[in-house]
Amino acid sequence: LEPLPEGTLARNLGLHLIVVVTKTDFMADLEKDFDYKEEHFDFIQQAVRKFCLQYGASLFYTSVKEDKNCDLLYKYLVHRIYNFPFKTPALVVEKDAVFIPAGWDNNKKISILYENMHSVRPEQYYTDVIARPMTGLGRKQQASKEIEIVAEEEQNFLSRQQHLLQQGLPAGGLPAGSIPAGVQKTPDRKVVGSPGVQGSPKKMEGTATKPIGPNTSEGVLANFFNSLLSKKTGGGPGGTPGTSPAPPGARPGASPHPDDYKAAVRSDAAAELDRLTRNQKKSVSNLNQEGGGGGGEESRTGEW
């Protein structure tokens, strides 16, 4: 027997080895997104073929997406395991469908790939030419883990809102006219607090000097939150446990029934909302009448 060429079956494990390079359809994306050239693919192929030559392994380039060499790999496995007939020769023409059976390759055939390698040399270290992929290295970042959000307990939220209402602040906890972080208001929105927009002096003065009492909108909201708090705890703020503040119009010292108190609070809230709706409709109607009257004066002036 003739001795094997240098580098052939240098590490004989006594096993049938098959090296399968999968997803060769991704070569097009490497050329498009990572500026891979033909010489880069030739460099990869010669490195893999040298590795297979040392162990006497077969080499397959496969692509399930493009259906390349998948059936051929199955037939070759059956051939090596059960000695079924297999007559397909080596395939080295298509760069993404390479097939090299065991015992076919040698260093002279591999050297044909060197002709297309101009900016790289075959003896260079592999990672000096082909950069290691960044995805899938090590453990995945912990930032990708979903962050669990714990909701605030209902009674704590209502207690905090009641405390803000008692201090005369809006229920959101921000001063009137302030803009929360992350919310951008354009000058087109004519509201107090927008850049370059002046609010009505009468409305601003009324807001600053408006008292907070049981008959105002803030007072109605405060009573409404009190009813929600007493729904589960059974006690009202500032009183003894089990008692609730008396609704408007009740006799001092009397202990109203909880259902009567809730009904009174809901009635006050509904009345306050109805009053606000009527005031809004009146203001819109007055503006429409003033606009219509101005148009009439202009028409009469035109007649003169």
Short mmCIF file of C-alpha atoms in Angstrom, two decimals, residues 82-260:
data_model
loop_
_atom_site.label_atom_id
_atom_site.label_comp_id
_atom_site.label_asym_id
_atom_site.label_seq_id
_atom_site.Cartn_x
_atom_site.Cartn_y
_atom_site.Cartn_z
CA TYR A 82 -26.19 0.02 5.70
CA ASN A 83 -23.80 -0.20 2.71
CA PHE A 84 -26.52 0.85 0.26
CA PRO A 85 -25.23 1.74 -3.22
CA PHE A 86 -24.13 5.36 -3.67
CA LYS A 87 -22.68 6.60 -6.96
CA THR A 88 -22.84 10.42 -6.70
CA PRO A 89 -19.40 12.00 -7.34
CA ALA A 90 -17.92 14.95 -5.45
CA LEU A 91 -19.53 18.37 -6.00
CA VAL A 92 -17.26 21.44 -5.78
CA VAL A 93 -18.65 23.75 -8.48
CA GLU A 94 -21.41 25.50 -6.51
CA LYS A 95 -20.08 27.28 -3.45
CA ASP A 96 -23.29 26.71 -1.45
CA ALA A 97 -23.77 23.01 -2.40
CA VAL A 98 -20.39 21.40 -1.80
CA PHE A 99 -20.14 17.62 -1.31
CA ILE A 100 -16.83 15.85 -0.70
CA PRO A 101 -16.95 12.12 0.19
CA ALA A 102 -14.42 10.60 2.52
CA GLY A 103 -11.13 9.62 0.82
CA TRP A 104 -11.62 11.82 -2.24
CA ASP A 105 -9.91 15.06 -1.16
CA ASN A 106 -6.21 15.92 -0.92
CA ASN A 107 -4.02 19.00 -0.57
CA LYS A 108 -3.54 19.37 -4.33
CA LYS A 109 -7.30 19.62 -4.93
CA ILE A 110 -7.66 22.09 -2.06
CA SER A 111 -4.92 24.30 -3.53
CA ILE A 112 -7.17 25.10 -6.51
CA LEU A 113 -9.08 27.46 -4.19
CA TYR A 114 -5.92 29.52 -3.61
CA GLU A 115 -6.14 30.99 -7.11
CA ASN A 116 -9.10 33.22 -6.16
CA MET A 117 -7.59 34.38 -2.85
CA HIS A 118 -5.82 37.72 -3.43
CA SER A 119 -6.14 39.75 -0.25
CA VAL A 120 -5.84 36.78 2.12
CA ARG A 121 -3.39 33.90 2.44
CA PRO A 122 -4.41 30.29 3.15
CA GLU A 123 -1.90 29.95 6.01
CA GLN A 124 -3.40 32.87 7.93
CA TYR A 125 -5.10 32.17 11.23
CA TYR A 126 -8.81 31.62 10.66
CA THR A 127 -10.14 34.32 13.04
CA ASP A 128 -7.73 36.88 11.56
CA VAL A 129 -9.64 36.66 8.27
CA ILE A 130 -13.15 35.67 9.35
CA ALA A 131 -14.42 37.65 12.34
CA ARG A 132 -16.24 35.74 15.04
CA PRO A 133 -20.01 36.31 15.01
CA MET A 134 -21.28 38.49 17.86
CA THR A 135 -24.67 36.84 18.21
CA GLY A 136 -25.02 33.77 20.38
CA LEU A 137 -21.73 34.23 22.25
CA GLY A 138 -21.93 33.51 25.96
CA ARG A 139 -25.08 33.99 27.93
CA LYS A 140 -27.90 36.16 26.70
CA GLN A 141 -28.10 39.62 28.18
CA GLN A 142 -30.27 39.93 31.24
CA ALA A 143 -31.84 43.07 29.77
CA SER A 144 -33.81 40.94 27.35
CA LYS A 145 -35.65 39.36 30.27
CA GLU A 146 -39.16 40.68 30.73
CA ILE A 147 -39.45 43.06 33.67
CA GLU A 148 -42.25 42.27 36.06
CA ILE A 149 -44.48 45.26 36.84
CA VAL A 150 -46.25 45.24 40.20
CA ALA A 151 -49.48 47.26 40.29
CA GLU A 152 -50.21 49.55 43.23
CA GLU A 153 -52.78 48.33 45.73
CA GLU A 154 -56.18 49.93 45.16
CA GLN A 155 -56.72 51.29 48.67
CA ASN A 156 -53.22 52.80 48.80
CA PHE A 157 -53.86 54.57 45.50
CA LEU A 158 -57.20 55.97 46.70
CA SER A 159 -55.67 57.10 50.02
CA ARG A 160 -52.94 58.95 48.17
CA GLN A 161 -55.45 60.66 45.88
CA GLN A 162 -57.56 61.71 48.90
CA HIS A 163 -54.49 63.20 50.58
CA LEU A 164 -53.72 65.24 47.45
CA LEU A 165 -57.32 66.50 47.25
CA GLN A 166 -57.24 67.59 50.90
CA GLN A 167 -54.09 69.61 50.17
CA GLY A 168 -55.80 71.34 47.24
CA LEU A 169 -53.72 69.62 44.55
CA PRO A 170 -55.11 67.91 41.46
CA ALA A 171 -55.70 64.18 41.70
CA GLY A 172 -52.67 63.50 39.48
CA GLY A 173 -50.32 65.00 42.08
CA LEU A 174 -48.85 67.64 39.71
CA PRO A 175 -49.29 71.43 40.03
CA ALA A 176 -51.91 72.96 37.78
CA GLY A 177 -50.59 73.82 34.33
CA SER A 178 -47.47 71.62 34.60
CA ILE A 179 -46.59 69.16 31.85
CA PRO A 180 -45.65 65.59 32.88
CA ALA A 181 -42.34 64.20 31.67
CA GLY A 182 -42.57 62.63 28.25
CA VAL A 183 -45.71 64.57 27.23
CA GLN A 184 -45.10 67.32 24.68
CA LYS A 185 -47.79 69.94 24.15
CA THR A 186 -47.78 72.04 21.00
CA PRO A 187 -48.71 75.75 20.95
CA ASP A 188 -51.80 74.80 18.92
CA ARG A 189 -53.44 73.47 22.09
CA LYS A 190 -54.93 76.54 23.76
CA VAL A 191 -54.58 75.51 27.39
CA VAL A 192 -53.01 77.18 30.37
CA GLY A 193 -49.38 76.12 30.60
CA SER A 194 -48.72 75.89 26.85
CA PRO A 195 -45.74 77.96 25.60
CA GLY A 196 -46.75 81.48 24.54
CA VAL A 197 -50.43 81.09 25.44
CA GLN A 198 -52.04 83.34 28.04
CA GLY A 199 -55.05 82.07 29.97
CA SER A 200 -58.17 84.07 30.74
CA PRO A 201 -57.57 86.38 33.78
CA LYS A 202 -61.06 85.74 35.15
CA LYS A 203 -60.67 81.98 34.97
CA MET A 204 -57.19 82.07 36.49
CA GLU A 205 -58.28 84.28 39.37
CA GLY A 206 -61.33 82.11 40.00
CA THR A 207 -59.15 79.00 40.10
CA ALA A 208 -56.67 80.55 42.52
CA THR A 209 -59.25 81.83 45.02
CA LYS A 210 -61.83 79.06 44.71
CA PRO A 211 -62.43 77.46 48.13
CA ILE A 212 -62.58 73.74 48.65
CA GLY A 213 -65.77 72.74 50.37
CA PRO A 214 -68.39 70.04 50.34
CA ASN A 215 -70.40 71.85 47.62
CA THR A 216 -67.49 72.44 45.21
CA SER A 217 -66.28 69.99 42.59
CA GLU A 218 -63.18 69.21 44.67
CA GLY A 219 -65.36 68.55 47.68
CA VAL A 220 -67.61 66.21 45.70
CA LEU A 221 -64.56 64.31 44.47
CA ALA A 222 -63.23 64.11 48.01
CA ASN A 223 -66.54 62.65 49.23
CA PHE A 224 -66.49 60.21 46.35
CA PHE A 225 -63.01 58.95 47.29
CA ASN A 226 -64.10 58.73 50.93
CA SER A 227 -66.97 56.46 49.91
CA LEU A 228 -64.58 54.21 47.97
CA LEU A 229 -62.21 54.00 50.94
CA SER A 230 -65.01 53.21 53.39
CA LYS A 231 -66.28 50.51 51.02
CA LYS A 232 -63.61 48.02 52.18
CA THR A 233 -62.14 49.49 55.39
CA GLY A 234 -65.50 50.43 56.98
CA GLY A 235 -64.02 53.62 58.47
CA GLY A 236 -63.81 57.20 57.35
CA PRO A 237 -60.76 59.49 57.57
CA GLY A 238 -60.62 61.62 60.65
CA GLY A 239 -63.31 59.63 62.50
CA THR A 240 -63.68 56.54 64.54
CA PRO A 241 -63.55 53.13 62.86
CA GLY A 242 -66.85 52.00 61.47
CA THR A 243 -68.21 55.54 61.02
CA SER A 244 -68.39 57.65 57.89
CA PRO A 245 -68.62 61.44 57.47
CA ALA A 246 -72.22 62.66 57.37
CA PRO A 247 -73.59 63.63 53.97
CA PRO A 248 -74.62 67.24 53.31
CA GLY A 249 -77.96 68.06 55.01
CA ALA A 250 -77.77 65.32 57.68
CA ARG A 251 -78.42 66.09 61.36
CA PRO A 252 -75.29 66.57 63.49
CA GLY A 253 -74.52 63.51 65.59
CA ALA A 254 -76.69 61.23 63.45
CA SER A 255 -75.23 58.00 62.04
CA PRO A 256 -76.55 57.60 58.50
CA HIS A 257 -76.85 54.19 56.93
CA PRO A 258 -73.89 53.37 54.61
CA ASP A 259 -76.21 52.84 51.65
CA ASP A 260 -77.85 56.24 52.25
#
